[in-house]
């Protein structure tokens, strides 16, 4: 039986079961359903890598491919998890019902370097990672603590979220965008920022500090 838009919407509104979008990171960034989480499926270690980030073993899967959705379902169940709903119809039925989606822009490190004076940067890596250097002026908030700091983030500012390689930053930017913020994610994260030779602040030696917004 093909799940309905209403069934998917009910899971999202209840908020107890995470809806995992298994499409490619770029597809998620281009457009996704508010409240879904990005975890692109791969054949090796996907379920094992996802489980530590979740509080339970039951998930719903969002995909635009029946074959990919079934593969993810099988992988999750082999890892001992349960599937509450498997959606493999993509965004079209959801949008046809007039339901909301959100888009997260991806910036290259060069684009960010050219616009540093126009945006507020949030570094969502862990404290030990900041010691290797942060983007000058960046606000340091671990991804898992982002929800606790929303009052510090005025909605009128445009935000750019950065992490080590671009996965956590996409999750952080999506979280902000879902809540009405103008947010972008940095492609390649600090790995590419450092590789491109852009400026770095190396004065941060503990988990407190970082720039202010």
One Martini backbone bead per residue (centre of mass of N, CA, C, O) as a GRO file, in nm:
protein
  213
    1UNK     BB    1   0.094   0.038   0.024
    2UNK     BB    2   0.059   0.365  -0.037
    3UNK     BB    3   0.147   0.632   0.112
    4UNK     BB    4   0.032   0.920   0.246
    5UNK     BB    5   0.054   1.245   0.306
    6UNK     BB    6  -0.091   1.232   0.580
    7UNK     BB    7   0.099   1.021   0.708
    8UNK     BB    8   0.358   1.187   0.688
    9UNK     BB    9   0.253   1.439   0.836
   10UNK     BB   10   0.191   1.303   1.108
   11UNK     BB   11   0.480   1.227   1.180
   12UNK     BB   12   0.595   1.515   1.174
   13UNK     BB   13   0.399   1.643   1.386
   14UNK     BB   14   0.465   1.454   1.625
   15UNK     BB   15   0.800   1.400   1.645
   16UNK     BB   16   0.897   1.091   1.727
   17UNK     BB   17   0.970   1.023   1.424
   18UNK     BB   18   1.216   1.011   1.211
   19UNK     BB   19   1.277   1.166   0.894
   20UNK     BB   20   1.467   1.012   0.637
   21UNK     BB   21   1.666   1.152   0.391
   22UNK     BB   22   1.826   0.952   0.125
   23UNK     BB   23   1.923   1.150  -0.049
   24UNK     BB   24   2.116   1.349  -0.183
   25UNK     BB   25   2.254   1.629  -0.064
   26UNK     BB   26   2.180   1.814  -0.301
   27UNK     BB   27   1.876   1.749  -0.307
   28UNK     BB   28   1.814   1.843  -0.023
   29UNK     BB   29   1.911   2.138  -0.060
   30UNK     BB   30   1.721   2.219  -0.289
   31UNK     BB   31   1.484   2.021  -0.153
   32UNK     BB   32   1.263   1.994   0.138
   33UNK     BB   33   1.111   1.877   0.412
   34UNK     BB   34   0.999   1.986   0.687
   35UNK     BB   35   1.184   1.794   0.939
   36UNK     BB   36   1.389   1.656   0.788
   37UNK     BB   37   1.665   1.424   0.744
   38UNK     BB   38   1.995   1.393   0.640
   39UNK     BB   39   2.085   1.049   0.494
   40UNK     BB   40   2.258   0.919   0.274
   41UNK     BB   41   2.258   0.641   0.093
   42UNK     BB   42   2.450   0.340   0.156
   43UNK     BB   43   2.584   0.011   0.146
   44UNK     BB   44   2.799   0.115   0.376
   45UNK     BB   45   2.707   0.184   0.704
   46UNK     BB   46   2.443   0.349   0.732
   47UNK     BB   47   2.294   0.243   0.984
   48UNK     BB   48   2.536   0.253   1.183
   49UNK     BB   49   2.580   0.568   1.145
   50UNK     BB   50   2.283   0.662   1.234
   51UNK     BB   51   2.205   0.551   1.519
   52UNK     BB   52   2.370   0.750   1.717
   53UNK     BB   53   2.175   1.008   1.621
   54UNK     BB   54   1.951   0.847   1.769
   55UNK     BB   55   1.694   0.765   2.017
   56UNK     BB   56   1.598   0.537   1.818
   57UNK     BB   57   1.477   0.252   1.596
   58UNK     BB   58   1.258   0.440   1.462
   59UNK     BB   59   1.168   0.506   1.117
   60UNK     BB   60   1.144   0.719   0.838
   61UNK     BB   61   1.140   0.711   0.478
   62UNK     BB   62   1.286   0.926   0.226
   63UNK     BB   63   1.216   0.904  -0.129
   64UNK     BB   64   1.260   0.881  -0.511
   65UNK     BB   65   1.309   0.556  -0.475
   66UNK     BB   66   1.226   0.233  -0.453
   67UNK     BB   67   1.499   0.092  -0.450
   68UNK     BB   68   1.634   0.272  -0.233
   69UNK     BB   69   1.422   0.238  -0.012
   70UNK     BB   70   1.448  -0.072   0.019
   71UNK     BB   71   1.748  -0.076   0.089
   72UNK     BB   72   1.721   0.092   0.348
   73UNK     BB   73   1.518  -0.085   0.492
   74UNK     BB   74   1.691  -0.342   0.502
   75UNK     BB   75   1.931  -0.219   0.654
   76UNK     BB   76   1.776  -0.133   0.909
   77UNK     BB   77   1.663  -0.414   0.983
   78UNK     BB   78   1.939  -0.560   1.006
   79UNK     BB   79   2.012  -0.348   1.254
   80UNK     BB   80   1.723  -0.359   1.431
   81UNK     BB   81   1.511  -0.192   1.297
   82UNK     BB   82   1.226   0.030   1.230
   83UNK     BB   83   0.954   0.087   0.998
   84UNK     BB   84   0.691   0.319   0.968
   85UNK     BB   85   0.782   0.451   0.679
   86UNK     BB   86   0.773   0.436   0.312
   87UNK     BB   87   0.897   0.688   0.094
   88UNK     BB   88   0.909   0.692  -0.293
   89UNK     BB   89   0.778   0.983  -0.437
   90UNK     BB   90   0.883   1.230  -0.345
   91UNK     BB   91   0.771   1.573  -0.379
   92UNK     BB   92   0.517   1.600  -0.562
   93UNK     BB   93   0.275   1.510  -0.379
   94UNK     BB   94   0.332   1.717  -0.157
   95UNK     BB   95   0.308   1.977  -0.338
   96UNK     BB   96   0.021   1.916  -0.458
   97UNK     BB   97  -0.100   1.971  -0.151
   98UNK     BB   98   0.058   2.239  -0.042
   99UNK     BB   99   0.316   2.168   0.091
  100UNK     BB  100   0.601   2.234   0.256
  101UNK     BB  101   0.919   2.368   0.167
  102UNK     BB  102   1.286   2.372   0.163
  103UNK     BB  103   1.582   2.576   0.108
  104UNK     BB  104   1.942   2.517   0.073
  105UNK     BB  105   2.222   2.680   0.038
  106UNK     BB  106   2.526   2.647  -0.143
  107UNK     BB  107   2.861   2.722  -0.056
  108UNK     BB  108   3.152   2.818  -0.134
  109UNK     BB  109   3.447   2.919  -0.006
  110UNK     BB  110   3.477   3.161  -0.198
  111UNK     BB  111   3.199   3.287  -0.151
  112UNK     BB  112   3.238   3.331   0.150
  113UNK     BB  113   3.495   3.508   0.141
  114UNK     BB  114   3.331   3.742  -0.021
  115UNK     BB  115   3.086   3.748   0.233
  116UNK     BB  116   3.172   3.791   0.540
  117UNK     BB  117   3.040   4.093   0.581
  118UNK     BB  118   2.721   3.966   0.526
  119UNK     BB  119   2.759   3.732   0.741
  120UNK     BB  120   2.686   3.462   0.966
  121UNK     BB  121   2.895   3.235   1.130
  122UNK     BB  122   2.854   2.877   1.192
  123UNK     BB  123   3.020   2.644   1.402
  124UNK     BB  124   2.931   2.280   1.434
  125UNK     BB  125   3.151   2.170   1.573
  126UNK     BB  126   3.364   2.048   1.788
  127UNK     BB  127   3.578   2.174   2.016
  128UNK     BB  128   3.835   2.014   1.917
  129UNK     BB  129   3.812   2.133   1.618
  130UNK     BB  130   3.864   2.441   1.670
  131UNK     BB  131   4.179   2.428   1.727
  132UNK     BB  132   4.248   2.432   1.407
  133UNK     BB  133   4.032   2.643   1.337
  134UNK     BB  134   3.852   2.937   1.240
  135UNK     BB  135   3.647   3.151   1.122
  136UNK     BB  136   3.646   3.466   1.131
  137UNK     BB  137   3.378   3.536   1.362
  138UNK     BB  138   3.274   3.279   1.448
  139UNK     BB  139   3.023   3.084   1.573
  140UNK     BB  140   3.031   2.844   1.843
  141UNK     BB  141   2.817   2.551   1.774
  142UNK     BB  142   2.717   2.266   1.834
  143UNK     BB  143   2.486   2.089   1.677
  144UNK     BB  144   2.346   1.968   1.945
  145UNK     BB  145   2.310   2.296   2.051
  146UNK     BB  146   2.143   2.481   1.859
  147UNK     BB  147   1.857   2.489   1.998
  148UNK     BB  148   1.980   2.654   2.258
  149UNK     BB  149   2.065   2.929   2.055
  150UNK     BB  150   1.831   3.090   1.908
  151UNK     BB  151   1.819   3.358   2.080
  152UNK     BB  152   2.112   3.450   1.950
  153UNK     BB  153   1.952   3.446   1.656
  154UNK     BB  154   1.874   3.662   1.441
  155UNK     BB  155   1.651   3.648   1.168
  156UNK     BB  156   1.772   3.891   0.986
  157UNK     BB  157   2.007   3.715   0.943
  158UNK     BB  158   2.253   3.571   0.756
  159UNK     BB  159   2.347   3.224   0.740
  160UNK     BB  160   2.653   3.027   0.784
  161UNK     BB  161   2.731   2.684   0.777
  162UNK     BB  162   2.999   2.499   0.942
  163UNK     BB  163   3.231   2.229   0.902
  164UNK     BB  164   3.441   1.993   0.795
  165UNK     BB  165   3.264   1.875   0.507
  166UNK     BB  166   2.913   1.936   0.505
  167UNK     BB  167   2.700   1.766   0.675
  168UNK     BB  168   2.638   1.921   0.942
  169UNK     BB  169   2.577   2.193   0.805
  170UNK     BB  170   2.322   2.100   0.661
  171UNK     BB  171   2.167   2.032   0.916
  172UNK     BB  172   2.185   2.316   1.041
  173UNK     BB  173   2.061   2.481   0.807
  174UNK     BB  174   1.795   2.325   0.801
  175UNK     BB  175   1.705   2.388   1.085
  176UNK     BB  176   1.689   2.694   1.039
  177UNK     BB  177   1.507   2.699   0.786
  178UNK     BB  178   1.263   2.554   0.927
  179UNK     BB  179   1.261   2.836   1.128
  180UNK     BB  180   1.305   3.099   0.915
  181UNK     BB  181   1.587   3.104   0.818
  182UNK     BB  182   1.870   3.229   0.657
  183UNK     BB  183   2.043   2.949   0.510
  184UNK     BB  184   2.374   2.807   0.474
  185UNK     BB  185   2.611   2.587   0.320
  186UNK     BB  186   2.941   2.445   0.320
  187UNK     BB  187   3.129   2.325   0.085
  188UNK     BB  188   3.366   2.112   0.242
  189UNK     BB  189   3.433   2.302   0.451
  190UNK     BB  190   3.726   2.333   0.630
  191UNK     BB  191   3.892   2.168   0.435
  192UNK     BB  192   3.859   2.375   0.196
  193UNK     BB  193   3.933   2.634   0.339
  194UNK     BB  194   4.223   2.552   0.405
  195UNK     BB  195   4.307   2.461   0.114
  196UNK     BB  196   4.255   2.767  -0.001
  197UNK     BB  197   4.383   2.983   0.216
  198UNK     BB  198   4.201   3.094   0.416
  199UNK     BB  199   4.125   3.250   0.686
  200UNK     BB  200   4.241   3.191   1.035
  201UNK     BB  201   4.143   3.123   1.368
  202UNK     BB  202   4.383   3.010   1.639
  203UNK     BB  203   4.284   3.118   1.944
  204UNK     BB  204   4.119   2.866   2.006
  205UNK     BB  205   4.151   2.662   2.327
  206UNK     BB  206   3.839   2.626   2.377
  207UNK     BB  207   3.489   2.583   2.402
  208UNK     BB  208   3.503   2.872   2.432
  209UNK     BB  209   3.400   3.120   2.225
  210UNK     BB  210   3.429   3.309   1.966
  211UNK     BB  211   3.222   3.466   1.798
  212UNK     BB  212   2.986   3.716   1.741
  213UNK     BB  213   2.630   3.825   1.660
   0.00000   0.00000   0.00000
